[in-house]
Amino acid sequence: HELTYTGALDGAFDYSGYTFILSNDIDLEKVQNTTKSTPGNIVYDYPLWLPIDVGNLGKNQNIVFDGNGYSIKGMHIVVDDKYPSLNVGFFANIIGGVIKNVNFVNPVIEYNYSATSYAETDANRPSLPTDVCVGVVAGSADSTYIQNVNIINPTIKFTTDNVNAHNFYVGTAVGKSSFTTVFENVLE
């Protein structure tokens, strides 16, 4: 399946086996969006990218993302107490897929997770993650083929005082890779 679409993807649909091909550069610095997070409403003064979560719940596996040589510019991800996430990157995680022929230009990921801004008795206090995976392409990649990917001028800021988390995986391309994840011509 090839998909030509310019809107948001339906989170309830199973895109297993689909191929997504970029047809032009994407400049996320020009996107005018705000993010409202749970439990509070946070509005940031710059556009934010919310990681694409594929490979969860037995669906959205074996997806091909072909950048077709184009660039994704200005991706900016912020994770804090108000928006806890286990896996952070362009893709939160990907299972059994292919990511190829794409450039990430000036990506910024800011991960600051402490959970100490809430009292322990506060019902809005987020649960503490056990594994935290952070990377520009994907937070976590499992049995995935990553080919011809350029990461130009990345910034990754990672801070935590969360002594309860078990593992932190931070990498430029992928935070945590499992099984037979293959990297070919990935330049940082």
Short mmCIF file of N, CA and C in Angstrom, two decimals:
data_model
loop_
_atom_site.label_atom_id
_atom_site.label_comp_id
_atom_site.label_asym_id
_atom_site.label_seq_id
_atom_site.Cartn_x
_atom_site.Cartn_y
_atom_site.Cartn_z
N HIS A 1 0.84 -1.18 0.00
CA HIS A 1 0.00 0.00 0.00
C HIS A 1 0.88 1.24 0.00
N GLU A 2 0.53 2.18 -0.84
CA GLU A 2 1.16 3.49 -0.78
C GLU A 2 0.11 4.49 -0.38
N LEU A 3 0.47 5.43 0.46
CA LEU A 3 -0.49 6.40 0.96
C LEU A 3 -0.05 7.80 0.56
N THR A 4 -0.94 8.51 -0.11
CA THR A 4 -0.71 9.92 -0.42
C THR A 4 -1.73 10.71 0.38
N TYR A 5 -1.23 11.47 1.35
CA TYR A 5 -2.13 12.11 2.28
C TYR A 5 -1.41 13.27 2.93
N THR A 6 -2.12 14.35 3.20
CA THR A 6 -1.47 15.50 3.82
C THR A 6 -2.02 15.81 5.21
N GLY A 7 -2.96 15.04 5.70
CA GLY A 7 -3.53 15.28 7.01
C GLY A 7 -2.93 14.37 8.06
N ALA A 8 -3.58 14.33 9.20
CA ALA A 8 -3.12 13.48 10.30
C ALA A 8 -3.52 12.04 10.04
N LEU A 9 -2.73 11.12 10.57
CA LEU A 9 -3.05 9.71 10.44
C LEU A 9 -4.03 9.32 11.55
N ASP A 10 -4.91 8.40 11.23
CA ASP A 10 -5.90 7.91 12.17
C ASP A 10 -5.25 6.91 13.11
N GLY A 11 -5.16 7.25 14.40
CA GLY A 11 -4.51 6.40 15.38
C GLY A 11 -5.19 5.06 15.57
N ALA A 12 -6.47 4.94 15.20
CA ALA A 12 -7.19 3.69 15.38
C ALA A 12 -6.97 2.73 14.21
N PHE A 13 -6.48 3.24 13.07
CA PHE A 13 -6.29 2.41 11.88
C PHE A 13 -4.99 1.63 11.96
N ASP A 14 -4.98 0.43 11.42
CA ASP A 14 -3.78 -0.40 11.39
C ASP A 14 -3.08 -0.18 10.05
N TYR A 15 -1.90 0.44 10.08
CA TYR A 15 -1.14 0.73 8.87
C TYR A 15 -0.08 -0.33 8.56
N SER A 16 -0.21 -1.52 9.15
CA SER A 16 0.77 -2.59 8.90
C SER A 16 0.93 -2.83 7.40
N GLY A 17 2.20 -2.89 6.97
CA GLY A 17 2.49 -3.16 5.57
C GLY A 17 2.42 -1.95 4.66
N TYR A 18 2.06 -0.80 5.16
CA TYR A 18 1.97 0.41 4.33
C TYR A 18 3.36 0.99 4.08
N THR A 19 3.49 1.68 2.95
CA THR A 19 4.70 2.43 2.63
C THR A 19 4.34 3.91 2.58
N PHE A 20 5.08 4.70 3.32
CA PHE A 20 4.91 6.15 3.33
C PHE A 20 6.11 6.77 2.64
N ILE A 21 5.88 7.57 1.60
CA ILE A 21 6.95 8.18 0.82
C ILE A 21 6.79 9.70 0.85
N LEU A 22 7.85 10.39 1.30
CA LEU A 22 7.80 11.85 1.28
C LEU A 22 7.87 12.34 -0.16
N SER A 23 7.12 13.38 -0.45
CA SER A 23 7.15 13.95 -1.80
C SER A 23 7.76 15.35 -1.81
N ASN A 24 8.18 15.84 -0.65
CA ASN A 24 8.86 17.13 -0.54
C ASN A 24 9.44 17.27 0.86
N ASP A 25 10.25 18.31 1.06
CA ASP A 25 10.77 18.60 2.39
C ASP A 25 9.62 18.97 3.32
N ILE A 26 9.82 18.69 4.60
CA ILE A 26 8.86 19.10 5.62
C ILE A 26 9.61 20.05 6.55
N ASP A 27 9.10 21.27 6.69
CA ASP A 27 9.71 22.25 7.57
C ASP A 27 8.82 22.41 8.79
N LEU A 28 9.16 21.70 9.87
CA LEU A 28 8.34 21.73 11.07
C LEU A 28 8.47 23.04 11.83
N GLU A 29 9.49 23.84 11.51
CA GLU A 29 9.62 25.14 12.16
C GLU A 29 8.49 26.07 11.75
N LYS A 30 7.87 25.81 10.61
CA LYS A 30 6.80 26.67 10.12
C LYS A 30 5.42 26.19 10.53
N VAL A 31 5.34 25.04 11.19
CA VAL A 31 4.06 24.51 11.62
C VAL A 31 3.54 25.34 12.79
N GLN A 32 2.32 25.77 12.70
CA GLN A 32 1.72 26.57 13.76
C GLN A 32 0.80 25.68 14.59
N ASN A 33 1.36 25.01 15.56
CA ASN A 33 0.53 24.18 16.42
C ASN A 33 0.91 24.41 17.87
N THR A 34 0.02 24.03 18.74
CA THR A 34 0.32 24.06 20.17
C THR A 34 0.02 22.68 20.71
N THR A 35 0.57 22.39 21.84
CA THR A 35 0.39 21.08 22.44
C THR A 35 -0.32 21.23 23.76
N LYS A 36 -1.35 20.46 23.94
CA LYS A 36 -2.03 20.40 25.23
C LYS A 36 -1.74 19.03 25.78
N SER A 37 -1.21 19.00 26.96
CA SER A 37 -0.83 17.72 27.53
C SER A 37 -1.64 17.42 28.78
N THR A 38 -1.64 16.18 29.14
CA THR A 38 -2.35 15.75 30.32
C THR A 38 -1.33 15.61 31.45
N PRO A 39 -1.62 16.04 32.64
CA PRO A 39 -2.90 16.46 33.15
C PRO A 39 -3.19 17.96 32.99
N GLY A 40 -2.22 18.76 32.65
CA GLY A 40 -2.44 20.20 32.53
C GLY A 40 -2.42 20.62 31.09
N ASN A 41 -2.75 21.87 30.84
CA ASN A 41 -2.67 22.41 29.49
C ASN A 41 -1.41 23.26 29.40
N ILE A 42 -0.47 22.81 28.60
CA ILE A 42 0.79 23.51 28.42
C ILE A 42 0.80 24.04 26.99
N VAL A 43 1.05 25.30 26.80
CA VAL A 43 1.18 25.84 25.45
C VAL A 43 2.60 26.35 25.30
N TYR A 44 3.33 25.77 24.37
CA TYR A 44 4.71 26.16 24.12
C TYR A 44 4.74 27.22 23.03
N ASP A 45 5.77 28.06 23.03
CA ASP A 45 5.84 29.14 22.05
C ASP A 45 6.59 28.74 20.79
N TYR A 46 6.77 27.46 20.57
CA TYR A 46 7.36 26.96 19.34
C TYR A 46 6.62 25.67 18.98
N PRO A 47 6.62 25.32 17.72
CA PRO A 47 5.89 24.11 17.33
C PRO A 47 6.58 22.85 17.87
N LEU A 48 5.78 21.91 18.27
CA LEU A 48 6.31 20.66 18.80
C LEU A 48 5.90 19.49 17.92
N TRP A 49 6.78 18.52 17.87
CA TRP A 49 6.49 17.27 17.16
C TRP A 49 6.09 16.24 18.20
N LEU A 50 4.97 15.57 17.97
CA LEU A 50 4.58 14.46 18.82
C LEU A 50 5.02 13.18 18.12
N PRO A 51 5.84 12.36 18.76
CA PRO A 51 6.37 11.16 18.11
C PRO A 51 5.27 10.25 17.55
N ILE A 52 5.54 9.69 16.38
CA ILE A 52 4.62 8.75 15.75
C ILE A 52 4.81 7.41 16.45
N ASP A 53 3.75 6.89 16.98
CA ASP A 53 3.84 5.65 17.75
C ASP A 53 3.37 4.48 16.89
N VAL A 54 4.31 3.75 16.32
CA VAL A 54 3.97 2.59 15.51
C VAL A 54 4.55 1.34 16.15
N GLY A 55 3.95 0.22 15.86
CA GLY A 55 4.46 -1.05 16.37
C GLY A 55 3.94 -1.41 17.74
N ASN A 56 2.87 -0.77 18.17
CA ASN A 56 2.28 -1.09 19.46
C ASN A 56 1.00 -1.88 19.29
N LEU A 57 0.63 -2.57 20.32
CA LEU A 57 -0.65 -3.28 20.40
C LEU A 57 -0.89 -4.22 19.24
N GLY A 58 0.18 -4.81 18.68
CA GLY A 58 0.03 -5.79 17.62
C GLY A 58 -0.38 -5.21 16.29
N LYS A 59 -0.32 -3.89 16.14
CA LYS A 59 -0.66 -3.30 14.85
C LYS A 59 0.44 -2.32 14.45
N ASN A 60 0.33 -1.82 13.24
CA ASN A 60 1.28 -0.83 12.72
C ASN A 60 2.71 -1.36 12.69
N GLN A 61 2.88 -2.61 12.31
CA GLN A 61 4.20 -3.19 12.19
C GLN A 61 4.58 -3.31 10.72
N ASN A 62 5.87 -3.45 10.47
CA ASN A 62 6.40 -3.62 9.11
C ASN A 62 6.04 -2.45 8.20
N ILE A 63 6.12 -1.25 8.73
CA ILE A 63 5.87 -0.04 7.96
C ILE A 63 7.17 0.40 7.29
N VAL A 64 7.06 0.90 6.06
CA VAL A 64 8.21 1.47 5.36
C VAL A 64 8.02 2.98 5.30
N PHE A 65 9.02 3.71 5.79
CA PHE A 65 9.03 5.16 5.68
C PHE A 65 10.19 5.53 4.78
N ASP A 66 9.89 5.98 3.57
CA ASP A 66 10.91 6.34 2.58
C ASP A 66 10.91 7.86 2.44
N GLY A 67 11.99 8.49 2.92
CA GLY A 67 12.10 9.94 2.82
C GLY A 67 12.35 10.43 1.41
N ASN A 68 12.64 9.50 0.48
CA ASN A 68 12.80 9.84 -0.93
C ASN A 68 13.87 10.92 -1.14
N GLY A 69 14.84 11.00 -0.20
CA GLY A 69 15.92 11.97 -0.30
C GLY A 69 15.58 13.34 0.26
N TYR A 70 14.36 13.52 0.73
CA TYR A 70 13.93 14.81 1.26
C TYR A 70 14.33 14.97 2.74
N SER A 71 14.11 16.17 3.27
CA SER A 71 14.52 16.50 4.63
C SER A 71 13.33 16.83 5.51
N ILE A 72 13.48 16.48 6.77
CA ILE A 72 12.56 16.90 7.81
C ILE A 72 13.35 17.90 8.66
N LYS A 73 12.92 19.15 8.60
CA LYS A 73 13.68 20.24 9.22
C LYS A 73 12.98 20.73 10.49
N GLY A 74 13.78 21.01 11.50
CA GLY A 74 13.26 21.69 12.68
C GLY A 74 12.34 20.87 13.58
N MET A 75 12.50 19.56 13.59
CA MET A 75 11.70 18.75 14.52
C MET A 75 12.09 19.13 15.94
N HIS A 76 11.11 19.43 16.77
CA HIS A 76 11.36 19.83 18.16
C HIS A 76 10.43 19.02 19.06
N ILE A 77 11.03 18.24 19.95
CA ILE A 77 10.26 17.42 20.88
C ILE A 77 10.63 17.84 22.29
N VAL A 78 9.61 18.05 23.13
CA VAL A 78 9.83 18.37 24.53
C VAL A 78 9.07 17.36 25.37
N VAL A 79 9.78 16.72 26.28
CA VAL A 79 9.15 15.80 27.21
C VAL A 79 9.47 16.29 28.61
N ASP A 80 8.42 16.44 29.42
CA ASP A 80 8.62 16.85 30.80
C ASP A 80 7.58 16.15 31.67
N ASP A 81 7.46 16.58 32.91
CA ASP A 81 6.51 15.96 33.84
C ASP A 81 5.09 15.95 33.30
N LYS A 82 4.74 16.95 32.52
CA LYS A 82 3.38 17.08 32.02
C LYS A 82 3.11 16.18 30.82
N TYR A 83 4.17 15.71 30.16
CA TYR A 83 4.01 14.85 28.99
C TYR A 83 5.00 13.69 29.09
N PRO A 84 4.75 12.79 30.03
CA PRO A 84 5.69 11.67 30.17
C PRO A 84 5.56 10.71 29.00
N SER A 85 6.66 10.23 28.53
CA SER A 85 6.68 9.29 27.42
C SER A 85 7.85 8.35 27.62
N LEU A 86 7.68 7.11 27.22
CA LEU A 86 8.76 6.15 27.35
C LEU A 86 9.72 6.24 26.18
N ASN A 87 9.21 6.40 24.97
CA ASN A 87 10.03 6.40 23.76
C ASN A 87 9.82 7.70 23.01
N VAL A 88 10.94 8.36 22.68
CA VAL A 88 10.86 9.68 22.07
C VAL A 88 11.78 9.75 20.86
N GLY A 89 11.24 10.22 19.72
CA GLY A 89 11.97 10.44 18.48
C GLY A 89 10.96 10.79 17.40
N PHE A 90 11.38 10.87 16.14
CA PHE A 90 10.40 11.07 15.07
C PHE A 90 9.35 9.97 15.17
N PHE A 91 9.83 8.72 15.34
CA PHE A 91 8.97 7.61 15.70
C PHE A 91 9.22 7.31 17.18
N ALA A 92 8.17 7.12 17.95
CA ALA A 92 8.35 6.71 19.34
C ALA A 92 9.02 5.35 19.35
N ASN A 93 8.46 4.42 18.61
CA ASN A 93 9.08 3.12 18.43
C ASN A 93 8.61 2.54 17.10
N ILE A 94 9.39 1.63 16.58
CA ILE A 94 9.04 1.00 15.32
C ILE A 94 9.46 -0.46 15.40
N ILE A 95 8.60 -1.33 14.93
CA ILE A 95 8.85 -2.77 14.98
C ILE A 95 8.78 -3.34 13.57
N GLY A 96 9.87 -4.00 13.17
CA GLY A 96 9.87 -4.70 11.89
C GLY A 96 9.71 -3.81 10.69
N GLY A 97 10.15 -2.58 10.75
CA GLY A 97 9.95 -1.65 9.66
C GLY A 97 11.23 -1.26 8.96
N VAL A 98 11.09 -0.33 8.03
CA VAL A 98 12.21 0.22 7.28
C VAL A 98 12.09 1.74 7.32
N ILE A 99 13.19 2.41 7.65
CA ILE A 99 13.26 3.87 7.59
C ILE A 99 14.46 4.17 6.70
N LYS A 100 14.23 4.88 5.59
CA LYS A 100 15.33 5.09 4.65
C LYS A 100 15.23 6.41 3.92
N ASN A 101 16.39 6.83 3.39
CA ASN A 101 16.49 7.96 2.45
C ASN A 101 15.90 9.26 2.99
N VAL A 102 16.23 9.60 4.23
CA VAL A 102 15.68 10.82 4.82
C VAL A 102 16.77 11.56 5.57
N ASN A 103 16.65 12.88 5.59
CA ASN A 103 17.56 13.75 6.33
C ASN A 103 16.79 14.43 7.45
N PHE A 104 17.37 14.45 8.63
CA PHE A 104 16.81 15.20 9.75
C PHE A 104 17.74 16.39 9.97
N VAL A 105 17.23 17.61 9.76
CA VAL A 105 18.05 18.82 9.85
C VAL A 105 17.63 19.62 11.09
N ASN A 106 18.60 19.92 11.95
CA ASN A 106 18.39 20.69 13.17
C ASN A 106 17.32 20.11 14.10
N PRO A 107 17.33 18.80 14.32
CA PRO A 107 16.35 18.26 15.27
C PRO A 107 16.74 18.59 16.70
N VAL A 108 15.74 18.85 17.54
CA VAL A 108 15.97 19.14 18.96
C VAL A 108 15.06 18.25 19.78
N ILE A 109 15.66 17.55 20.74
CA ILE A 109 14.88 16.77 21.69
C ILE A 109 15.29 17.23 23.09
N GLU A 110 14.31 17.64 23.87
CA GLU A 110 14.55 18.06 25.25
C GLU A 110 13.76 17.12 26.15
N TYR A 111 14.46 16.30 26.90
CA TYR A 111 13.82 15.35 27.80
C TYR A 111 14.20 15.72 29.22
N ASN A 112 13.24 16.24 29.97
CA ASN A 112 13.47 16.63 31.36
C ASN A 112 12.37 16.01 32.20
N TYR A 113 12.67 14.89 32.78
CA TYR A 113 11.66 14.16 33.53
C TYR A 113 12.09 14.00 34.97
N SER A 114 11.34 14.60 35.87
CA SER A 114 11.70 14.46 37.27
C SER A 114 10.54 13.96 38.12
N ALA A 115 9.32 14.28 37.73
CA ALA A 115 8.11 13.93 38.48
C ALA A 115 8.10 14.53 39.88
N THR A 116 9.05 15.41 40.16
CA THR A 116 9.09 16.00 41.50
C THR A 116 8.30 17.30 41.59
N SER A 117 7.74 17.76 40.47
CA SER A 117 6.94 18.97 40.54
C SER A 117 5.54 18.68 41.07
N TYR A 118 5.23 17.40 41.29
CA TYR A 118 3.96 17.00 41.88
C TYR A 118 4.24 16.38 43.26
N ALA A 119 3.35 16.61 44.20
CA ALA A 119 3.45 15.92 45.48
C ALA A 119 3.16 14.44 45.26
N GLU A 120 3.76 13.57 46.03
CA GLU A 120 3.55 12.14 45.86
C GLU A 120 2.09 11.74 46.00
N THR A 121 1.31 12.52 46.75
CA THR A 121 -0.10 12.21 46.95
C THR A 121 -1.00 12.81 45.87
N ASP A 122 -0.43 13.60 44.96
CA ASP A 122 -1.21 14.25 43.91
C ASP A 122 -1.66 13.21 42.89
N ALA A 123 -2.97 13.13 42.65
CA ALA A 123 -3.52 12.16 41.70
C ALA A 123 -3.06 12.43 40.27
N ASN A 124 -2.62 13.66 39.98
CA ASN A 124 -2.15 14.00 38.63
C ASN A 124 -0.69 13.65 38.40
N ARG A 125 0.02 13.20 39.44
CA ARG A 125 1.44 12.85 39.30
C ARG A 125 1.56 11.70 38.31
N PRO A 126 2.38 11.86 37.26
CA PRO A 126 2.52 10.79 36.27
C PRO A 126 3.24 9.58 36.84
N SER A 127 2.94 8.42 36.27
CA SER A 127 3.64 7.22 36.71
C SER A 127 5.08 7.28 36.22
N LEU A 128 5.96 6.66 36.94
CA LEU A 128 7.38 6.69 36.59
C LEU A 128 7.68 5.61 35.55
N PRO A 129 8.33 5.97 34.45
CA PRO A 129 8.66 4.96 33.45
C PRO A 129 9.78 4.04 33.94
N THR A 130 9.80 2.81 33.40
CA THR A 130 10.88 1.90 33.76
C THR A 130 12.01 1.96 32.75
N ASP A 131 11.72 2.13 31.48
CA ASP A 131 12.73 2.32 30.44
C ASP A 131 12.42 3.60 29.69
N VAL A 132 13.42 4.41 29.48
CA VAL A 132 13.28 5.65 28.73
C VAL A 132 14.22 5.55 27.52
N CYS A 133 13.67 5.70 26.30
CA CYS A 133 14.45 5.55 25.06
C CYS A 133 14.32 6.82 24.23
N VAL A 134 15.45 7.45 23.91
CA VAL A 134 15.46 8.74 23.21
C VAL A 134 16.43 8.69 22.03
N GLY A 135 15.96 9.02 20.81
CA GLY A 135 16.79 9.13 19.63
C GLY A 135 16.08 9.94 18.56
N VAL A 136 16.80 10.54 17.65
CA VAL A 136 16.18 11.41 16.63
C VAL A 136 15.26 10.60 15.71
N VAL A 137 15.73 9.48 15.18
CA VAL A 137 14.90 8.68 14.27
C VAL A 137 13.82 7.95 15.05
N ALA A 138 14.20 7.25 16.10
CA ALA A 138 13.23 6.51 16.91
C ALA A 138 13.76 6.36 18.33
N GLY A 139 12.85 6.41 19.28
CA GLY A 139 13.24 6.12 20.64
C GLY A 139 13.67 4.66 20.76
N SER A 140 12.88 3.78 20.15
CA SER A 140 13.16 2.35 20.20
C SER A 140 12.90 1.74 18.83
N ALA A 141 13.81 0.90 18.38
CA ALA A 141 13.66 0.20 17.09
C ALA A 141 13.90 -1.29 17.32
N ASP A 142 12.97 -2.10 16.88
CA ASP A 142 13.03 -3.54 17.08
C ASP A 142 12.92 -4.22 15.71
N SER A 143 13.94 -4.97 15.33
CA SER A 143 13.95 -5.68 14.04
C SER A 143 13.66 -4.73 12.89
N THR A 144 14.36 -3.62 12.86
CA THR A 144 14.12 -2.55 11.90
C THR A 144 15.37 -2.31 11.06
N TYR A 145 15.19 -1.93 9.80
CA TYR A 145 16.28 -1.63 8.88
C TYR A 145 16.30 -0.12 8.67
N ILE A 146 17.42 0.51 9.02
CA ILE A 146 17.57 1.96 8.88
C ILE A 146 18.71 2.22 7.91
N GLN A 147 18.39 2.87 6.78
CA GLN A 147 19.36 3.01 5.68
C GLN A 147 19.33 4.43 5.12
N ASN A 148 20.52 4.95 4.82
CA ASN A 148 20.68 6.26 4.18
C ASN A 148 19.94 7.37 4.93
N VAL A 149 20.25 7.48 6.20
CA VAL A 149 19.65 8.51 7.04
C VAL A 149 20.75 9.46 7.49
N ASN A 150 20.54 10.75 7.29
CA ASN A 150 21.48 11.78 7.73
C ASN A 150 20.84 12.59 8.85
N ILE A 151 21.60 12.76 9.92
CA ILE A 151 21.14 13.58 11.04
C ILE A 151 22.10 14.74 11.15
N ILE A 152 21.62 15.92 10.79
CA ILE A 152 22.47 17.09 10.66
C ILE A 152 22.19 18.08 11.81
N ASN A 153 23.24 18.40 12.57
CA ASN A 153 23.18 19.37 13.66
C ASN A 153 22.11 19.03 14.72
N PRO A 154 22.16 17.82 15.27
CA PRO A 154 21.16 17.46 16.29
C PRO A 154 21.49 18.06 17.65
N THR A 155 20.46 18.29 18.46
CA THR A 155 20.61 18.68 19.85
C THR A 155 19.72 17.76 20.68
N ILE A 156 20.35 17.05 21.61
CA ILE A 156 19.59 16.21 22.53
C ILE A 156 19.98 16.61 23.94
N LYS A 157 19.00 17.09 24.70
CA LYS A 157 19.21 17.48 26.10
C LYS A 157 18.42 16.50 26.95
N PHE A 158 19.11 15.77 27.80
CA PHE A 158 18.46 14.76 28.61
C PHE A 158 18.81 14.97 30.08
N THR A 159 17.81 15.26 30.90
CA THR A 159 18.05 15.42 32.32
C THR A 159 16.95 14.70 33.10
N THR A 160 17.33 14.14 34.23
CA THR A 160 16.35 13.51 35.11
C THR A 160 16.91 13.41 36.51
N ASP A 161 16.02 13.42 37.48
CA ASP A 161 16.41 13.07 38.84
C ASP A 161 15.58 11.87 39.27
N ASN A 162 15.06 11.16 38.29
CA ASN A 162 14.18 10.02 38.52
C ASN A 162 15.02 8.79 38.86
N VAL A 163 15.26 8.57 40.12
CA VAL A 163 16.06 7.42 40.53
C VAL A 163 15.28 6.12 40.45
N ASN A 164 13.98 6.21 40.20
CA ASN A 164 13.15 5.01 40.12
C ASN A 164 13.13 4.39 38.74
N ALA A 165 13.59 5.10 37.72
CA ALA A 165 13.63 4.52 36.38
C ALA A 165 14.77 3.52 36.33
N HIS A 166 14.57 2.43 35.64
CA HIS A 166 15.57 1.36 35.62
C HIS A 166 16.64 1.58 34.56
N ASN A 167 16.25 2.00 33.36
CA ASN A 167 17.20 2.09 32.25
C ASN A 167 16.95 3.36 31.44
N PHE A 168 18.05 4.02 31.05
CA PHE A 168 17.98 5.16 30.15
C PHE A 168 18.77 4.80 28.90
N TYR A 169 18.16 4.93 27.73
CA TYR A 169 18.82 4.65 26.46
C TYR A 169 18.74 5.92 25.62
N VAL A 170 19.88 6.54 25.36
CA VAL A 170 19.91 7.78 24.59
C VAL A 170 20.94 7.61 23.48
N GLY A 171 20.52 7.84 22.24
CA GLY A 171 21.42 7.76 21.09
C GLY A 171 21.04 8.82 20.08
N THR A 172 21.95 9.14 19.21
CA THR A 172 21.63 10.16 18.20
C THR A 172 20.57 9.64 17.24
N ALA A 173 20.77 8.47 16.64
CA ALA A 173 19.80 7.93 15.70
C ALA A 173 18.66 7.21 16.41
N VAL A 174 19.01 6.22 17.23
CA VAL A 174 18.02 5.41 17.95
C VAL A 174 18.47 5.27 19.40
N GLY A 175 17.53 5.42 20.32
CA GLY A 175 17.88 5.26 21.72
C GLY A 175 18.19 3.82 22.07
N LYS A 176 17.31 2.92 21.70
CA LYS A 176 17.49 1.50 22.02
C LYS A 176 17.12 0.67 20.81
N SER A 177 18.05 -0.18 20.37
CA SER A 177 17.74 -1.08 19.26
C SER A 177 17.76 -2.51 19.78
N SER A 178 16.82 -3.31 19.29
CA SER A 178 16.68 -4.68 19.75
C SER A 178 16.69 -5.65 18.58
N PHE A 179 17.04 -6.86 18.88
CA PHE A 179 17.07 -7.97 17.94
C PHE A 179 17.94 -7.62 16.75
N THR A 180 17.44 -7.72 15.55
CA THR A 180 18.29 -7.55 14.36
C THR A 180 18.08 -6.21 13.69
N THR A 181 18.12 -5.15 14.45
CA THR A 181 18.03 -3.82 13.86
C THR A 181 19.34 -3.55 13.13
N VAL A 182 19.25 -3.16 11.85
CA VAL A 182 20.40 -2.95 11.00
C VAL A 182 20.51 -1.47 10.64
N PHE A 183 21.71 -0.92 10.80
CA PHE A 183 21.99 0.47 10.41
C PHE A 183 22.94 0.42 9.22
N GLU A 184 22.57 1.10 8.13
CA GLU A 184 23.45 1.17 6.95
C GLU A 184 23.46 2.61 6.45
N ASN A 185 24.65 3.20 6.36
CA ASN A 185 24.82 4.59 5.90
C ASN A 185 24.00 5.57 6.73
N VAL A 186 24.11 5.46 8.03
CA VAL A 186 23.47 6.42 8.93
C VAL A 186 24.56 7.37 9.38
N LEU A 187 24.41 8.64 9.00
CA LEU A 187 25.45 9.64 9.28
C LEU A 187 24.94 10.63 10.32
N GLU A 188 25.77 10.89 11.31
CA GLU A 188 25.41 11.83 12.35
C GLU A 188 26.38 12.99 12.35
#
